[in-house]
Amino acid sequence: MSDPGISTLGLLARLEREKVSGLAQRYAALRSELGRLQQVIEDLGERMETEALATSAETAPYVGAFISAIRIEIERNANRQQQLRRDTDALQSELREHFQRVKVVEVAEARRRLAVQTLQQKRDEREWTEAMLLRHIHNRRPKGRLYTCQTHT
């Protein structure tokens, strides 16, 4: 027995799971980008320290500008990282919301399936009872004798 309500709930659950999957992929990509930016910031910081220590008379006039450029780049990456954190937090909230929707729909679908199954079992029990009653009536009938309607005149 196919119930349109179950089909609809199944479709809703599948759509929500696909939405969760897409959001999870975006979330993973953002987290990966955050990690990459953190590595870039750390690498720039190490490079700045290394270059600042390795100054010679020829490079001394350029070190200040170089360190300034690296600091600007670190700040730019840190700002980008901060924006990605906000995006990640928002995406995490959206992901949580859709995951909750999936669970609500799955619970509703399970309840609907149970209700349909219960109804079917009750129908089957009624049919079985009716069949047994008819069998009992049939078996109690005297053998070899047909029932006829007698009319009194």
XYZ file of N, CA, C and O in Angstrom:
612
model
N 0.850 -1.175 0.000
C 0.000 0.000 0.000
C 0.894 1.236 0.000
O 1.789 1.377 0.808
N 0.623 2.117 -0.910
C 1.440 3.313 -1.030
C 0.660 4.512 -0.522
O -0.485 4.737 -0.929
N 1.265 5.251 0.362
C 0.613 6.415 0.942
C 1.256 7.674 0.375
O 2.480 7.837 0.467
N 0.472 8.583 -0.219
C 1.063 9.801 -0.794
C 1.737 10.675 0.269
O 2.702 11.377 -0.022
N 1.242 10.604 1.496
C 1.854 11.384 2.573
C 3.274 10.932 2.854
O 4.180 11.738 3.076
N 3.473 9.612 2.819
C 4.812 9.065 3.059
C 5.733 9.455 1.912
O 6.885 9.841 2.129
N 5.226 9.378 0.686
C 6.034 9.757 -0.478
C 6.455 11.218 -0.392
O 7.604 11.561 -0.676
N 5.509 12.067 -0.012
C 5.804 13.501 0.099
C 6.841 13.760 1.186
O 7.793 14.522 0.982
N 6.650 13.125 2.332
C 7.614 13.301 3.420
C 8.989 12.763 3.027
O 10.010 13.348 3.376
N 9.007 11.644 2.312
C 10.277 11.091 1.837
C 10.985 12.057 0.910
O 12.203 12.242 0.993
N 10.228 12.681 0.020
C 10.797 13.669 -0.902
C 11.342 14.869 -0.130
O 12.458 15.334 -0.402
N 10.562 15.359 0.824
C 11.031 16.492 1.644
C 12.319 16.144 2.388
O 13.257 16.949 2.435
N 12.365 14.966 2.958
C 13.564 14.542 3.701
C 14.759 14.470 2.761
O 15.855 14.927 3.100
N 14.554 13.904 1.569
C 15.650 13.791 0.605
C 16.146 15.175 0.172
O 17.352 15.417 0.106
N 15.225 16.101 -0.072
C 15.620 17.457 -0.459
C 16.401 18.151 0.656
O 17.413 18.820 0.398
N 15.940 17.986 1.881
C 16.647 18.598 3.015
C 18.023 17.968 3.208
O 18.992 18.666 3.506
N 18.130 16.643 3.018
C 19.441 15.981 3.146
C 20.402 16.487 2.069
O 21.588 16.697 2.333
N 19.879 16.692 0.858
C 20.725 17.235 -0.213
C 21.176 18.651 0.124
O 22.329 19.015 -0.123
N 20.279 19.441 0.699
C 20.630 20.802 1.114
C 21.715 20.739 2.195
O 22.702 21.484 2.131
N 21.554 19.850 3.164
C 22.549 19.689 4.229
C 23.888 19.276 3.629
O 24.943 19.793 4.022
N 23.850 18.365 2.674
C 25.084 17.904 2.036
C 25.805 19.049 1.335
O 27.021 19.210 1.466
N 25.060 19.857 0.599
C 25.660 21.014 -0.085
C 26.237 22.020 0.896
O 27.340 22.537 0.698
N 25.492 22.280 1.961
C 25.979 23.215 2.986
C 27.220 22.662 3.678
O 28.157 23.411 3.968
N 27.235 21.373 3.927
C 28.390 20.745 4.574
C 29.628 20.850 3.692
O 30.736 21.089 4.191
N 29.450 20.703 2.390
C 30.580 20.852 1.464
C 31.102 22.287 1.480
O 32.321 22.514 1.502
N 30.178 23.252 1.462
C 30.600 24.660 1.534
C 31.307 24.948 2.852
O 32.312 25.666 2.892
N 30.772 24.379 3.941
C 31.368 24.571 5.256
C 32.792 24.018 5.285
O 33.719 24.670 5.778
N 32.960 22.824 4.734
C 34.293 22.211 4.687
C 35.252 23.057 3.858
O 36.427 23.226 4.226
N 34.770 23.607 2.742
C 35.611 24.459 1.895
C 36.027 25.722 2.647
O 37.193 26.147 2.564
N 35.100 26.324 3.383
C 35.433 27.519 4.169
C 36.449 27.197 5.258
O 37.388 27.961 5.486
N 36.259 26.069 5.933
C 37.203 25.674 6.978
C 38.590 25.426 6.387
O 39.601 25.794 6.981
N 38.624 24.834 5.218
C 39.889 24.589 4.536
C 40.569 25.909 4.178
O 41.783 26.073 4.365
N 39.785 26.846 3.673
C 40.323 28.165 3.319
C 40.830 28.893 4.564
O 41.867 29.556 4.525
N 40.121 28.757 5.677
C 40.586 29.360 6.937
C 41.939 28.781 7.343
O 42.838 29.525 7.760
N 42.081 27.482 7.210
C 43.359 26.837 7.539
C 44.479 27.300 6.624
O 45.605 27.540 7.073
N 44.143 27.429 5.328
C 45.144 27.893 4.365
C 45.577 29.323 4.678
O 46.769 29.637 4.673
N 44.622 30.184 4.997
C 44.953 31.569 5.340
C 45.804 31.637 6.605
O 46.736 32.447 6.688
N 45.489 30.787 7.582
C 46.294 30.765 8.810
C 47.736 30.389 8.493
O 48.674 30.986 9.014
N 47.900 29.416 7.604
C 49.253 28.996 7.201
C 49.970 30.126 6.477
O 51.159 30.369 6.709
N 49.270 30.840 5.604
C 49.871 31.975 4.879
C 50.318 33.044 5.866
O 51.430 33.580 5.757
N 49.479 33.351 6.847
C 49.819 34.363 7.855
C 51.059 33.945 8.637
O 51.980 34.748 8.862
N 51.095 32.677 9.045
C 52.259 32.180 9.791
C 53.518 32.223 8.922
O 54.586 32.615 9.406
N 53.408 31.808 7.663
C 54.558 31.833 6.752
C 55.069 33.256 6.543
O 56.282 33.493 6.525
N 54.141 34.204 6.371
C 54.550 35.605 6.195
C 55.243 36.133 7.450
O 56.233 36.873 7.351
N 54.724 35.759 8.623
C 55.347 36.185 9.878
C 56.763 35.645 10.004
O 57.690 36.379 10.389
N 56.953 34.377 9.652
C 58.294 33.782 9.703
C 59.223 34.450 8.693
O 60.392 34.713 8.998
N 58.700 34.711 7.519
C 59.521 35.356 6.489
C 59.934 36.758 6.919
O 61.069 37.184 6.706
N 58.990 37.475 7.556
C 59.295 38.818 8.032
C 60.415 38.763 9.077
O 61.358 39.563 9.027
N 60.333 37.826 9.997
C 61.370 37.695 11.030
C 62.717 37.328 10.410
O 63.750 37.889 10.786
N 62.702 36.399 9.477
C 63.937 35.953 8.834
C 64.589 37.093 8.059
O 65.804 37.323 8.170
N 63.811 37.801 7.287
C 64.346 38.886 6.466
C 64.820 40.058 7.322
O 65.798 40.724 6.975
N 64.141 40.295 8.424
C 64.537 41.405 9.303
C 65.885 41.124 9.952
O 66.680 42.037 10.176
N 66.154 39.844 10.247
C 67.417 39.485 10.874
C 68.567 39.418 9.878
O 69.726 39.597 10.247
N 68.268 39.134 8.655
C 69.302 38.946 7.643
C 69.542 40.226 6.841
O 69.626 40.194 5.619
N 69.665 41.317 7.514
C 69.904 42.569 6.791
C 71.396 42.783 6.593
O 72.214 42.476 7.450
N 71.708 43.286 5.454
C 73.090 43.675 5.155
C 73.057 45.160 4.806
O 71.998 45.762 4.702
N 74.202 45.706 4.625
C 74.298 47.140 4.307
C 73.563 47.460 3.007
O 72.945 48.512 2.868
N 73.603 46.516 2.047
C 72.963 46.757 0.752
C 71.432 46.684 0.842
O 70.723 47.391 0.133
N 70.927 45.801 1.716
C 69.478 45.608 1.777
C 68.807 46.445 2.859
O 67.575 46.537 2.873
N 69.584 47.071 3.737
C 69.024 47.832 4.854
C 67.995 48.875 4.422
O 66.946 49.003 5.058
N 68.220 49.632 3.347
C 67.227 50.644 2.969
C 65.882 50.033 2.531
O 64.857 50.704 2.574
N 65.891 48.766 2.111
C 64.672 48.145 1.588
C 63.911 47.318 2.625
O 62.754 46.977 2.413
N 64.570 46.996 3.735
C 63.978 46.124 4.743
C 62.726 46.747 5.350
O 61.708 46.073 5.526
N 62.751 48.014 5.635
C 61.597 48.700 6.233
C 60.368 48.603 5.336
O 59.262 48.280 5.802
N 60.577 48.874 4.032
C 59.467 48.798 3.083
C 58.976 47.356 2.935
O 57.766 47.097 2.825
N 59.942 46.422 2.942
C 59.592 45.007 2.809
C 58.748 44.551 4.007
O 57.712 43.903 3.843
N 59.196 44.908 5.219
C 58.465 44.532 6.434
C 57.087 45.182 6.442
O 56.085 44.559 6.799
N 57.021 46.406 5.993
C 55.739 47.109 5.904
C 54.791 46.407 4.941
O 53.604 46.226 5.228
N 55.303 45.966 3.811
C 54.489 45.260 2.810
C 54.005 43.930 3.365
O 52.842 43.538 3.145
N 54.867 43.240 4.090
C 54.467 41.957 4.675
C 53.399 42.178 5.743
O 52.412 41.430 5.808
N 53.552 43.196 6.551
C 52.542 43.494 7.577
C 51.183 43.798 6.941
O 50.141 43.359 7.441
N 51.214 44.546 5.855
C 49.968 44.855 5.129
C 49.335 43.566 4.604
O 48.123 43.360 4.702
N 50.171 42.684 4.077
C 49.670 41.410 3.554
C 49.116 40.540 4.683
O 48.070 39.908 4.532
N 49.798 40.522 5.818
C 49.312 39.761 6.985
C 47.964 40.326 7.430
O 47.019 39.570 7.689
N 47.861 41.636 7.496
C 46.606 42.277 7.919
C 45.475 41.969 6.927
O 44.347 41.676 7.323
N 45.797 42.020 5.635
C 44.799 41.725 4.597
C 44.296 40.282 4.757
O 43.095 40.012 4.723
N 45.222 39.348 4.967
C 44.838 37.943 5.161
C 44.068 37.741 6.468
O 43.131 36.935 6.520
N 44.453 38.464 7.510
C 43.749 38.362 8.797
C 42.317 38.891 8.656
O 41.378 38.305 9.215
N 42.146 39.987 7.909
C 40.804 40.522 7.677
C 39.957 39.528 6.881
O 38.779 39.318 7.172
N 40.580 38.937 5.873
C 39.879 37.931 5.069
C 39.508 36.735 5.943
O 38.409 36.194 5.848
N 40.402 36.345 6.822
C 40.163 35.232 7.735
C 38.999 35.557 8.683
O 38.142 34.703 8.937
N 38.966 36.785 9.160
C 37.885 37.214 10.053
C 36.536 37.153 9.331
O 35.539 36.685 9.891
N 36.513 37.599 8.073
C 35.280 37.540 7.286
C 34.861 36.075 7.062
O 33.686 35.731 7.182
N 35.824 35.229 6.769
C 35.519 33.805 6.575
C 34.987 33.165 7.857
O 34.117 32.289 7.802
N 35.492 33.591 9.004
C 34.971 33.064 10.275
C 33.504 33.440 10.456
O 32.696 32.630 10.901
N 33.167 34.691 10.110
C 31.761 35.112 10.197
C 30.900 34.284 9.238
O 29.815 33.828 9.594
N 31.411 34.097 8.023
C 30.678 33.290 7.036
C 30.524 31.848 7.514
O 29.465 31.240 7.350
N 31.584 31.325 8.118
C 31.557 29.951 8.630
C 30.542 29.822 9.756
O 29.774 28.858 9.801
N 30.505 30.804 10.652
C 29.534 30.776 11.750
C 28.100 30.823 11.221
O 27.230 30.079 11.683
N 27.849 31.694 10.241
C 26.517 31.798 9.655
C 26.137 30.499 8.948
O 25.004 30.005 9.075
N 27.088 29.945 8.235
C 26.838 28.702 7.516
C 26.592 27.551 8.500
O 25.736 26.699 8.263
N 27.314 27.553 9.588
C 27.121 26.520 10.604
C 25.708 26.606 11.187
O 25.055 25.578 11.392
N 25.216 27.817 11.418
C 23.845 27.988 11.924
C 22.830 27.488 10.901
O 21.866 26.801 11.253
N 23.045 27.827 9.642
C 22.143 27.381 8.576
C 22.182 25.853 8.459
O 21.145 25.208 8.295
N 23.367 25.297 8.570
C 23.531 23.845 8.500
C 22.779 23.161 9.641
O 22.069 22.172 9.433
N 22.905 23.705 10.826
C 22.219 23.161 11.998
C 20.695 23.215 11.802
O 19.978 22.265 12.088
N 20.219 24.347 11.268
C 18.783 24.528 11.029
C 18.248 23.490 10.035
O 17.208 22.868 10.266
N 18.969 23.293 8.942
C 18.525 22.320 7.942
C 18.632 20.892 8.469
O 17.799 20.045 8.139
N 19.632 20.628 9.269
C 19.764 19.293 9.862
C 18.567 19.012 10.775
O 18.029 17.905 10.777
N 18.146 20.031 11.530
C 16.976 19.866 12.395
C 15.730 19.601 11.549
O 14.893 18.770 11.909
N 15.611 20.298 10.418
C 14.474 20.067 9.521
C 14.468 18.624 9.018
O 13.416 18.002 8.928
N 15.646 18.121 8.661
C 15.751 16.735 8.195
C 15.213 15.801 9.278
O 14.420 14.898 8.996
N 15.644 16.020 10.503
C 15.221 15.151 11.594
C 13.711 15.245 11.834
O 13.046 14.235 12.059
N 13.151 16.447 11.782
C 11.704 16.624 11.977
C 10.939 15.876 10.890
O 9.977 15.151 11.169
N 11.369 16.018 9.649
C 10.687 15.346 8.539
C 10.848 13.835 8.656
O 9.897 13.083 8.423
N 12.037 13.369 9.029
C 12.252 11.925 9.181
C 11.378 11.347 10.287
O 10.821 10.255 10.143
N 11.226 12.081 11.383
C 10.366 11.612 12.477
C 8.908 11.581 12.006
O 8.183 10.612 12.261
N 8.481 12.633 11.297
C 7.109 12.669 10.777
C 6.870 11.520 9.800
O 5.818 10.869 9.830
N 7.861 11.244 8.961
C 7.752 10.145 8.002
C 7.644 8.802 8.731
O 6.806 7.953 8.382
N 8.456 8.614 9.758
C 8.419 7.366 10.531
C 7.067 7.197 11.224
O 6.501 6.099 11.231
N 6.544 8.282 11.762
C 5.235 8.214 12.422
C 4.138 7.888 11.412
O 3.231 7.109 11.697
N 4.226 8.502 10.245
C 3.233 8.243 9.203
C 3.299 6.781 8.762
O 2.279 6.123 8.596
N 4.513 6.277 8.568
C 4.677 4.865 8.188
C 4.073 3.937 9.249
O 3.401 2.959 8.923
N 4.320 4.262 10.510
C 3.790 3.456 11.601
C 2.265 3.493 11.602
O 1.609 2.465 11.782
N 1.689 4.675 11.394
C 0.230 4.808 11.357
C -0.356 3.997 10.203
O -1.357 3.289 10.371
N 0.262 4.076 9.040
C -0.214 3.318 7.877
C -0.081 1.824 8.144
O -0.980 1.042 7.842
N 1.043 1.429 8.726
C 1.266 0.011 9.047
C 0.226 -0.484 10.057
O -0.316 -1.578 9.907
N -0.058 0.333 11.058
C -1.044 -0.032 12.064
C -2.426 -0.189 11.431
O -3.147 -1.148 11.721
N -2.801 0.748 10.567
C -4.085 0.644 9.862
C -4.146 -0.620 9.023
O -5.169 -1.318 9.003
N -3.083 -0.924 8.337
C -3.046 -2.126 7.497
C -3.170 -3.389 8.347
O -3.879 -4.325 7.985
N -2.497 -3.395 9.489
C -2.599 -4.550 10.381
C -4.029 -4.721 10.881
O -4.544 -5.848 10.945
N -4.697 -3.617 11.228
C -6.081 -3.687 11.689
C -6.989 -4.199 10.575
O -7.873 -5.029 10.820
N -6.763 -3.732 9.345
C -7.542 -4.226 8.205
C -7.323 -5.726 8.025
O -8.274 -6.470 7.818
N -6.065 -6.117 8.077
C -5.749 -7.532 7.913
C -6.406 -8.376 9.001
O -6.944 -9.461 8.731
N -6.371 -7.873 10.237
C -7.002 -8.592 11.351
C -8.503 -8.704 11.149
O -9.091 -9.774 11.387
N -9.153 -7.629 10.693
C -10.597 -7.663 10.435
C -10.911 -8.663 9.324
O -11.860 -9.434 9.426
N -10.123 -8.634 8.269
C -10.343 -9.564 7.161
C -10.147 -11.013 7.624
O -10.915 -11.893 7.252
N -9.135 -11.249 8.418
C -8.872 -12.587 8.927
C -10.029 -13.039 9.812
O -10.509 -14.172 9.700
N -10.478 -12.147 10.699
C -11.599 -12.469 11.594
C -12.854 -12.779 10.788
O -13.566 -13.750 11.062
N -13.119 -11.968 9.780
C -14.287 -12.193 8.933
C -14.175 -13.532 8.203
O -15.146 -14.301 8.132
N -13.001 -13.831 7.687
C -12.796 -15.099 6.988
C -12.995 -16.273 7.942
O -13.620 -17.287 7.578
N -12.491 -16.160 9.161
C -12.648 -17.233 10.135
C -14.114 -17.386 10.536
O -14.610 -18.505 10.716
N -14.820 -16.285 10.658
C -16.234 -16.332 11.000
C -17.019 -17.015 9.886
O -17.871 -17.881 10.149
N -16.752 -16.633 8.652
C -17.424 -17.251 7.515
C -17.100 -18.749 7.449
O -17.974 -19.569 7.157
N -15.886 -19.090 7.720
C -15.483 -20.498 7.720
C -16.222 -21.268 8.813
O -16.698 -22.378 8.606
N -16.306 -20.633 9.978
C -17.010 -21.253 11.099
C -18.486 -21.460 10.755
O -19.051 -22.540 11.005
N -19.105 -20.454 10.193
C -20.511 -20.556 9.803
C -20.671 -21.651 8.751
O -21.588 -22.464 8.822
N -19.766 -21.658 7.804
C -19.826 -22.661 6.740
C -19.671 -24.074 7.311
O -20.372 -24.999 6.902
N -18.780 -24.240 8.249
C -18.537 -25.560 8.841
C -19.692 -26.032 9.734
O -19.874 -27.219 9.938
N -20.475 -25.137 10.282
C -21.579 -25.491 11.173
C -22.837 -25.872 10.402
O -23.771 -26.424 10.958
N -22.864 -25.542 9.137
C -24.007 -25.865 8.303
C -24.103 -27.367 8.131
O -23.080 -28.032 7.913
N -25.295 -27.932 8.206
C -25.433 -29.380 8.027
C -24.999 -29.787 6.622
O -25.286 -29.087 5.649
N -24.337 -30.878 6.532
C -23.830 -31.364 5.254
C -24.951 -32.035 4.468
O -25.826 -32.682 5.037
N -24.915 -31.899 3.178
C -25.825 -32.586 2.295
C -27.223 -32.018 2.257
O -28.079 -32.498 1.549
N -27.511 -31.028 2.994
C -28.845 -30.468 3.011
C -28.777 -29.015 2.603
O -28.015 -28.234 3.154
N -29.548 -28.689 1.652
C -29.578 -27.302 1.206
C -30.643 -26.558 1.971
O -31.715 -27.100 2.259
N -30.366 -25.387 2.231
C -31.352 -24.546 2.877
C -32.278 -24.008 1.798
O -31.831 -23.555 0.773
N -33.522 -24.085 2.082
C -34.482 -23.515 1.138
C -35.405 -22.601 1.908
O -35.648 -22.788 3.102
N -35.892 -21.694 1.225
C -36.850 -20.782 1.836
C -38.231 -21.412 1.747
O -38.660 -21.859 0.676
N -38.862 -21.491 2.819
C -40.224 -22.036 2.826
C -41.175 -20.878 3.019
O -41.007 -20.081 3.917
N -42.134 -20.855 2.197
C -43.133 -19.805 2.320
C -44.429 -20.464 2.788
O -44.788 -21.572 2.348
N -45.059 -19.879 3.653
C -46.341 -20.392 4.186
C -47.474 -19.785 3.378
O -47.582 -18.594 3.263
N -48.288 -20.634 2.888
C -49.433 -20.150 2.136
C -50.728 -20.450 2.801
O -50.962 -21.232 3.612
